[in-house]
Coordinates of N, CA, C and O in Angstrom, one line a residue:
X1 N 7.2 -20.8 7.7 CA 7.0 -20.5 6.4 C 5.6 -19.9 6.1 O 4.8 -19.8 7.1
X2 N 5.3 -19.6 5.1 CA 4.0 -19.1 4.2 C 2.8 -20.4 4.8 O 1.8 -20.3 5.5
X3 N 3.3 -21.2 4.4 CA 1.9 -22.1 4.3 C 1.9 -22.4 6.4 O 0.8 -22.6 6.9
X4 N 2.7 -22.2 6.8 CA 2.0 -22.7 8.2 C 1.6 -21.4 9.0 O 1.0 -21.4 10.1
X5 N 2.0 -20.0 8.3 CA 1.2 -18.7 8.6 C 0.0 -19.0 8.4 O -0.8 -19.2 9.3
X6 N -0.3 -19.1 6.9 CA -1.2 -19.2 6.3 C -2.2 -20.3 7.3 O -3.2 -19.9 7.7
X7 N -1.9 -21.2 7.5 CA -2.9 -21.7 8.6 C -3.1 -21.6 9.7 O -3.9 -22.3 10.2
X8 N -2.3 -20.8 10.5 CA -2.8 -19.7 11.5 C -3.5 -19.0 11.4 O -4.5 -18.8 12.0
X9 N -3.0 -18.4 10.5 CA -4.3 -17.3 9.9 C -6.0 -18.0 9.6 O -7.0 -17.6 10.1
X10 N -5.8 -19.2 8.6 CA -6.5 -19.7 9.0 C -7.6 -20.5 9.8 O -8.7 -20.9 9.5
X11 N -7.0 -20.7 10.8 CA -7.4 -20.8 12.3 C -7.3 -20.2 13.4 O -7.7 -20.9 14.3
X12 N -6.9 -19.2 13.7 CA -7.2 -18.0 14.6 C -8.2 -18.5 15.1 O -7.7 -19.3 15.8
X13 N -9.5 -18.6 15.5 CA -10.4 -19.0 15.9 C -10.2 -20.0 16.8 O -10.9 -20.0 17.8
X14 N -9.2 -21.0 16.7 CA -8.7 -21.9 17.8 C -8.3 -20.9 18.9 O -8.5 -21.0 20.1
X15 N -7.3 -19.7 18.2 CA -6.6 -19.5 19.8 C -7.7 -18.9 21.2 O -7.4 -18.5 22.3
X16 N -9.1 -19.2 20.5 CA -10.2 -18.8 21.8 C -10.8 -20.2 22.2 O -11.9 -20.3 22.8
X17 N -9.8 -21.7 21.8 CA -10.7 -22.5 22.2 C -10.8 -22.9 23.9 O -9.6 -22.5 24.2
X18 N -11.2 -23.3 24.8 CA -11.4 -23.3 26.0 C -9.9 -24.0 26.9 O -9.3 -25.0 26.4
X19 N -9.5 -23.3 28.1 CA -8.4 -24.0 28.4 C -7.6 -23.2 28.0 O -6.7 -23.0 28.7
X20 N -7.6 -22.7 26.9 CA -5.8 -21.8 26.2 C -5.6 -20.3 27.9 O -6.5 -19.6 28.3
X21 N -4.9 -20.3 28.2 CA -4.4 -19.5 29.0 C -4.3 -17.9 27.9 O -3.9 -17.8 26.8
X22 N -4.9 -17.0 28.8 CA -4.5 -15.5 28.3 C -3.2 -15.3 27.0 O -3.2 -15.1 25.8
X23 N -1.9 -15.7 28.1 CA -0.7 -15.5 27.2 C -0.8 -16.8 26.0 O 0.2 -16.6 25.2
X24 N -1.4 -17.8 25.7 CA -0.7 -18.6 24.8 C -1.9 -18.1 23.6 O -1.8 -18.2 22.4
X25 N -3.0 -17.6 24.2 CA -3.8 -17.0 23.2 C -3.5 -15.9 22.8 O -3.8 -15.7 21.6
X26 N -2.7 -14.7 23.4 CA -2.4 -13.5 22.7 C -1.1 -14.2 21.4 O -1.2 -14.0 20.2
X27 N -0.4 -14.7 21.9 CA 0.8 -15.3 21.0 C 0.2 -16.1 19.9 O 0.6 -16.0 18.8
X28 N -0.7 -16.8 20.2 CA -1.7 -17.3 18.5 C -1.9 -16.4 18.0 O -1.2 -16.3 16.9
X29 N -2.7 -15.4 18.5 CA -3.7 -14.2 18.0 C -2.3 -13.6 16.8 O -2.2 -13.5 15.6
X30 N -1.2 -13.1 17.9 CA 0.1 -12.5 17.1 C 0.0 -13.3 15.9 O -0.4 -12.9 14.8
X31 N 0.5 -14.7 16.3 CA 0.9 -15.6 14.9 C 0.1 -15.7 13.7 O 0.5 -15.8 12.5
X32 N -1.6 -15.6 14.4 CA -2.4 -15.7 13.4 C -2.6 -14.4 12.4 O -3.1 -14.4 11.2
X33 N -2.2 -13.4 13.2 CA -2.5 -12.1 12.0 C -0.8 -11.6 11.6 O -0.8 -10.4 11.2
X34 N 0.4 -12.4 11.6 CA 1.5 -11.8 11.4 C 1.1 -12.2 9.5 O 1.4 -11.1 8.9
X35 N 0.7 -13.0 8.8 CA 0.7 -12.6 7.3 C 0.0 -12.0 7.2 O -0.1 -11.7 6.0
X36 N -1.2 -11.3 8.2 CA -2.2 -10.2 7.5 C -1.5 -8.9 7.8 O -1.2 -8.2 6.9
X37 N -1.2 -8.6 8.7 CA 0.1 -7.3 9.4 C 1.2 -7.4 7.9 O 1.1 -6.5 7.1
X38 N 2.2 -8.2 7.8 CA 3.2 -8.6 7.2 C 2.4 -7.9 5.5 O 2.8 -6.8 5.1
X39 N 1.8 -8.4 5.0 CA 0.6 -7.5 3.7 C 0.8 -5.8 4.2 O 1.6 -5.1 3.6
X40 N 0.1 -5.4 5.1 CA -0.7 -4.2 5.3 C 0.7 -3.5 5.2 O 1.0 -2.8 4.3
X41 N 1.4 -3.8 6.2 CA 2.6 -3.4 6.3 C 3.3 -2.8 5.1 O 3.7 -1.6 5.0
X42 N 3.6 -3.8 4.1 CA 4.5 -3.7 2.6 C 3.4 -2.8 1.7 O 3.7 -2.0 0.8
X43 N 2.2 -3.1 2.1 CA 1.6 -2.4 1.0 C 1.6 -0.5 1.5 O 1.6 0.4 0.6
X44 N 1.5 -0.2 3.1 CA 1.9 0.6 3.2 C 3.0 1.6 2.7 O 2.9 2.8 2.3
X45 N 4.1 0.6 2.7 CA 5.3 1.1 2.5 C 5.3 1.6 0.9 O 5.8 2.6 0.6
X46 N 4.8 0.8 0.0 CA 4.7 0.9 -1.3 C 4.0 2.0 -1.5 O 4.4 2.7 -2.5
X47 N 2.9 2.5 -0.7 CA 2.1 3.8 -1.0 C 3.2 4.6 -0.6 O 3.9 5.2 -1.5
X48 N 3.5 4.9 0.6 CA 4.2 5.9 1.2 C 5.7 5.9 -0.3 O 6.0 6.8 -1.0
X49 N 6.1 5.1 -0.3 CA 7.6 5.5 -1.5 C 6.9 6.0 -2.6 O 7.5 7.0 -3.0
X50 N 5.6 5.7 -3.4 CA 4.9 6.9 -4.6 C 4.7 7.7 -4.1 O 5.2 8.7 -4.6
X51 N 3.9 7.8 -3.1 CA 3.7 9.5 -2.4 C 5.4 10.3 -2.6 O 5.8 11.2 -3.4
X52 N 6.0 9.6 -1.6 CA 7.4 10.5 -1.8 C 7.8 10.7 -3.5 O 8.1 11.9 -4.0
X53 N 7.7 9.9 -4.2 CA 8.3 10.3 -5.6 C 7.3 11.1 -6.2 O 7.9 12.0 -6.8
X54 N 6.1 11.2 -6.1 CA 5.5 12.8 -6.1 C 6.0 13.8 -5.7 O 6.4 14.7 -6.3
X55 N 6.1 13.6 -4.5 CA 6.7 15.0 -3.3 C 8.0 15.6 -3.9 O 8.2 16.8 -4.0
X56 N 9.0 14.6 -4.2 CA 10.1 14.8 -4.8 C 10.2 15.5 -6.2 O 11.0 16.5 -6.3
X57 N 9.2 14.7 -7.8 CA 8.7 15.6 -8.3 C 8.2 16.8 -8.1 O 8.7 17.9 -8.4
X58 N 7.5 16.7 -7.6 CA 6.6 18.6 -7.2 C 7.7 19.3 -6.6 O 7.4 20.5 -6.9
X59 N 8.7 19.3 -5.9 CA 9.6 20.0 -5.4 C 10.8 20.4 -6.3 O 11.3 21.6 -6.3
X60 N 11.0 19.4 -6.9 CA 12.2 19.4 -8.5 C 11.2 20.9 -9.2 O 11.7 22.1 -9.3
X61 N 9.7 20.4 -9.6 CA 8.9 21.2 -10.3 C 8.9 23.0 -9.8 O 8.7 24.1 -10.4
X62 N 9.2 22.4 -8.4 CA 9.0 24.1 -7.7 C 10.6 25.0 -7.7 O 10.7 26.2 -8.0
X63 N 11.8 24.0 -7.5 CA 13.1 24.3 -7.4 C 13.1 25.1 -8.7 O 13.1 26.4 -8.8
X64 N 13.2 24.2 -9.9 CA 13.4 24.7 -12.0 C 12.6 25.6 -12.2 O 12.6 26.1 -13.4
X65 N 11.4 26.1 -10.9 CA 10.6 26.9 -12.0 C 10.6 28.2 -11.0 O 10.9 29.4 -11.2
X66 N 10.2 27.8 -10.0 CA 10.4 29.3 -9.0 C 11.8 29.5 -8.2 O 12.0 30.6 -7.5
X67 N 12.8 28.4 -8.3 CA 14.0 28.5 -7.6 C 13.8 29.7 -6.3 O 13.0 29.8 -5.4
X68 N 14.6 30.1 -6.5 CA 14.6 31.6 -4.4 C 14.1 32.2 -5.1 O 15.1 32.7 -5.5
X69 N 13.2 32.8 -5.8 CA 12.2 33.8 -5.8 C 11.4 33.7 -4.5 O 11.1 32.6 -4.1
X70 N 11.0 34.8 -3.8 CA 10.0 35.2 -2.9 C 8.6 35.4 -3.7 O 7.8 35.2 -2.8
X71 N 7.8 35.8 -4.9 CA 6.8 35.6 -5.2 C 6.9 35.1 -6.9 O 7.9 35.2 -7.7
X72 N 5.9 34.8 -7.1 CA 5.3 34.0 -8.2 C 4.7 34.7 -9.4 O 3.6 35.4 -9.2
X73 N 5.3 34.7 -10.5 CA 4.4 35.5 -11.7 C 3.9 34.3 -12.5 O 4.2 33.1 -12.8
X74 N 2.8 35.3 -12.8 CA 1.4 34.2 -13.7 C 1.9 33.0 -14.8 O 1.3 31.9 -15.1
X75 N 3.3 33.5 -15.2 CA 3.8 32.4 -15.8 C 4.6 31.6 -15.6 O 5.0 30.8 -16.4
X76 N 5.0 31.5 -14.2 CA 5.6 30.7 -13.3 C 4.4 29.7 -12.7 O 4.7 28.5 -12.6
X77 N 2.8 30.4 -12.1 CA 2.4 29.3 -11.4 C 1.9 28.6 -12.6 O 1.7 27.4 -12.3
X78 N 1.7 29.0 -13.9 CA 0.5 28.0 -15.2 C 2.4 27.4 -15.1 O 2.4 26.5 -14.2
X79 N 3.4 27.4 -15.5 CA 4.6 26.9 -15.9 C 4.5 25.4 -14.8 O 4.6 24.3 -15.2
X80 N 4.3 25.9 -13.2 CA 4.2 24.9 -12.2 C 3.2 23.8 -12.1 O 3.4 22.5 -12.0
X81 N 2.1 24.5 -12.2 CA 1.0 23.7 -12.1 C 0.9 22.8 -13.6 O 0.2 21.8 -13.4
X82 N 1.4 22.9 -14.9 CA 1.6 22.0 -15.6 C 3.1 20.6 -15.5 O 3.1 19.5 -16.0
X83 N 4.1 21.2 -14.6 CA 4.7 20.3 -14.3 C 4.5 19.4 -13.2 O 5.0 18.4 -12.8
X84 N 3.4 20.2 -12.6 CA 2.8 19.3 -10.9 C 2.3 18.1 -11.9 O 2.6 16.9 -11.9
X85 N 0.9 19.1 -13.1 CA 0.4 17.7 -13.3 C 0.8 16.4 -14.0 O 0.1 15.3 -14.0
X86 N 2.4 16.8 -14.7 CA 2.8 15.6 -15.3 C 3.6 14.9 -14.5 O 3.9 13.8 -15.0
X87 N 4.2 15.3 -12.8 CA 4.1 14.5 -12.1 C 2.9 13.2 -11.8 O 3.0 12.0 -11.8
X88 N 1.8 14.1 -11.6 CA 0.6 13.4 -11.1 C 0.4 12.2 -12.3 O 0.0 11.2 -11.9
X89 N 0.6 12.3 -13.9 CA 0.5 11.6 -14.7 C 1.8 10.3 -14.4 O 1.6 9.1 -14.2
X90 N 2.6 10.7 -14.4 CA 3.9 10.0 -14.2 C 3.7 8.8 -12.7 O 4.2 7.7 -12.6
X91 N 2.9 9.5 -11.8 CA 2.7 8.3 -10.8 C 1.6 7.4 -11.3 O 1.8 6.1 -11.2
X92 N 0.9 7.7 -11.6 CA -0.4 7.3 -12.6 C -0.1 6.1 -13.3 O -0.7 5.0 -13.3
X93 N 0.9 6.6 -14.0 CA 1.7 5.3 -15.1 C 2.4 4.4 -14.3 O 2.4 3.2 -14.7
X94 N 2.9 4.7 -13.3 CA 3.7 4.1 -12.4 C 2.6 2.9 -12.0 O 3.1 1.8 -12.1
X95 N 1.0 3.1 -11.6 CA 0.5 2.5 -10.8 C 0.2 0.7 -11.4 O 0.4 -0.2 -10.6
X96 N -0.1 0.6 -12.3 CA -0.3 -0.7 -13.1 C 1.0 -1.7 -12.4 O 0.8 -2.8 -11.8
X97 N 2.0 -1.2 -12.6 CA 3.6 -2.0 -12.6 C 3.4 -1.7 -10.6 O 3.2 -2.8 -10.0
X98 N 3.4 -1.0 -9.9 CA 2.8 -1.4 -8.6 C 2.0 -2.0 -7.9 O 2.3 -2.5 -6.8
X99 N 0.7 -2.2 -8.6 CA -0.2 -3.0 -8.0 C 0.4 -4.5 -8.5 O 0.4 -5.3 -7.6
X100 N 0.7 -4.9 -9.4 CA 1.3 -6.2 -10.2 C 1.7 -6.3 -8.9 O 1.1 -6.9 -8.0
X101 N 3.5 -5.4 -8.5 CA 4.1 -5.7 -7.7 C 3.6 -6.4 -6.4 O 4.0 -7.5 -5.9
X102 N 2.5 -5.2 -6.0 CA 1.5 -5.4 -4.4 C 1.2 -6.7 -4.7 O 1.5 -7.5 -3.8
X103 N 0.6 -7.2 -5.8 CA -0.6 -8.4 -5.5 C 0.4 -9.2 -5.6 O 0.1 -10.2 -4.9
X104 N 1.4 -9.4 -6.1 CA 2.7 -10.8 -6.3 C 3.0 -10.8 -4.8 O 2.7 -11.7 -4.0
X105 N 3.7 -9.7 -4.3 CA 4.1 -10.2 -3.0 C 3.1 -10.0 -1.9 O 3.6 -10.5 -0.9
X106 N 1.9 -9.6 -1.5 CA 1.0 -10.1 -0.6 C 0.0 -11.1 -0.8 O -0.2 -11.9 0.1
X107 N -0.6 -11.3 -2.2 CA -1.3 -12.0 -2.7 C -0.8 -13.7 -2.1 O -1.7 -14.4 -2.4
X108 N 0.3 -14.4 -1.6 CA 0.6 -15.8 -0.8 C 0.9 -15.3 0.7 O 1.6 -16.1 1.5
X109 N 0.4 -14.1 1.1 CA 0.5 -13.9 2.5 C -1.3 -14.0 3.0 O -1.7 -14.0 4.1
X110 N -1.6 -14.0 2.5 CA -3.5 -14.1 2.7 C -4.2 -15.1 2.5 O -3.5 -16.0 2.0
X111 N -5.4 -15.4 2.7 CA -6.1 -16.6 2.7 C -6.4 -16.7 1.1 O -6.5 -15.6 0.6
X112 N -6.7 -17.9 0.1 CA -7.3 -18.0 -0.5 C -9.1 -16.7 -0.8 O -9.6 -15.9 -1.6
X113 N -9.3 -17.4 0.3 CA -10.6 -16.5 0.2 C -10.9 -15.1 0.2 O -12.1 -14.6 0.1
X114 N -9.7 -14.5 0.4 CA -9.9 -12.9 1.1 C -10.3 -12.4 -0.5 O -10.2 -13.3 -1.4
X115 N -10.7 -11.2 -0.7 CA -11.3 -10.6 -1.6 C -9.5 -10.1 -2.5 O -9.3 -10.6 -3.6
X116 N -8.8 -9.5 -1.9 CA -7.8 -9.4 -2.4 C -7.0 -10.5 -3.4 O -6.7 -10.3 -4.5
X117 N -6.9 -11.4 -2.6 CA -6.3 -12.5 -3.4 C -7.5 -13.3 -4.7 O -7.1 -14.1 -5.6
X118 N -8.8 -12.8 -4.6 CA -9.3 -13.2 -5.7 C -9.3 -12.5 -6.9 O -9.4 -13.0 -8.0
X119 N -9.2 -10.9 -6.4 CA -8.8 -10.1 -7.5 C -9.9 -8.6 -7.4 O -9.7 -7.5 -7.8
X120 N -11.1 -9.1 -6.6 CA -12.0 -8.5 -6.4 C -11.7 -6.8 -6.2 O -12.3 -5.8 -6.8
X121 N -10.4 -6.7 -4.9 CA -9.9 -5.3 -4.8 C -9.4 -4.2 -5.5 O -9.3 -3.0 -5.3
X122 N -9.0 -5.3 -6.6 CA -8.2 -4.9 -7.7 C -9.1 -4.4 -8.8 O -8.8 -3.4 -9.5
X123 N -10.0 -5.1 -9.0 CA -10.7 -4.6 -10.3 C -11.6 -2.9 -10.0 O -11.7 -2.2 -9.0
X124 N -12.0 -2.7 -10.9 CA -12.5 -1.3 -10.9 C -13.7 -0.8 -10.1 O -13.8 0.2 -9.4
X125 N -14.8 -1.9 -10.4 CA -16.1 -1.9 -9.5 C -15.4 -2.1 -8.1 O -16.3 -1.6 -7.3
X126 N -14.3 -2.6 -7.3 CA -14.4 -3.0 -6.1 C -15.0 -4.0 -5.7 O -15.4 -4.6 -6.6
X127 N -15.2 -4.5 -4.6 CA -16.2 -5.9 -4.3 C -16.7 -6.1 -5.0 O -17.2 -5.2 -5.6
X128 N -17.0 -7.6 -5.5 CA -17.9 -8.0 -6.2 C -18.8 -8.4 -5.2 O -18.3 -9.0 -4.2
X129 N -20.5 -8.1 -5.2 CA -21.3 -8.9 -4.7 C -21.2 -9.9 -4.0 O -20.3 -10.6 -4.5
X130 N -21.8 -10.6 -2.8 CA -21.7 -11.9 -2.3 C -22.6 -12.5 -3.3 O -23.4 -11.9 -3.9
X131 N -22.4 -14.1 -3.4 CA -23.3 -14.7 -4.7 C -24.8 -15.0 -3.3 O -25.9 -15.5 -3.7

């Protein structure tokens, strides 16, 4: 479960304690970073599916406005480049209701302490200061 990741994670630093053989230390090491991997991982995945719903926008944008034409008239690329950018607005809006998403489901895969889970990542300035 979560909470006995979670203290792997939190203890990683055991699997170098003296005596652990090579192999039972790489298999901690694994255990200990599978909720930090398991995060990086989903949060990847979440970037890569908005990237695509851009890509897919801008291509819709390119299909309705230049369809098989071989060149581009001045009122086709200003026609494009205003539907690229209300793509680019449309992910934009998307992002608020994503990051909620990101921080609900990695936010109990991380330590208490990580900067993420406090909110730190999240806010605008980025890191806050060490006190």
């Amino acid at each position: 479960g979560i909470n006995a990741e979670y203290g792997g994670y939190k203890n990683a630093s055991l699997c170098f304690m003296p005596g652990a053989n090579r192999r039972s230390r790489q298999s901690c090491v694994e255990r200990a970073l599978h909720p930090a991997n398991q995060a990086s991982e989903y949060v990847q995945q979440e970037m890569s599916n908005l990237g695509d719903r851009v890509n897919r926008c801008a291509q819709t944008c390119y299909d309705d406005i230049v369809g098989f034409s071989s060149t581009q008239t001045d009122e086709q690329k200003a026609k494009l480049e205003e539907c690229m950018k209300a793509c680019s607005f449309k992910a934009k809006a998307a992002l608020p209701e994503l990051m909620k998403r990101i921080t609900e489901t990695v936010k109990p895969l991380l330590p208490p302490s990580s900067q993420f889970t406090q909110g730190t990542l999240l806010s605008e300035g980025g890191p806050s200061p060490a006190p």
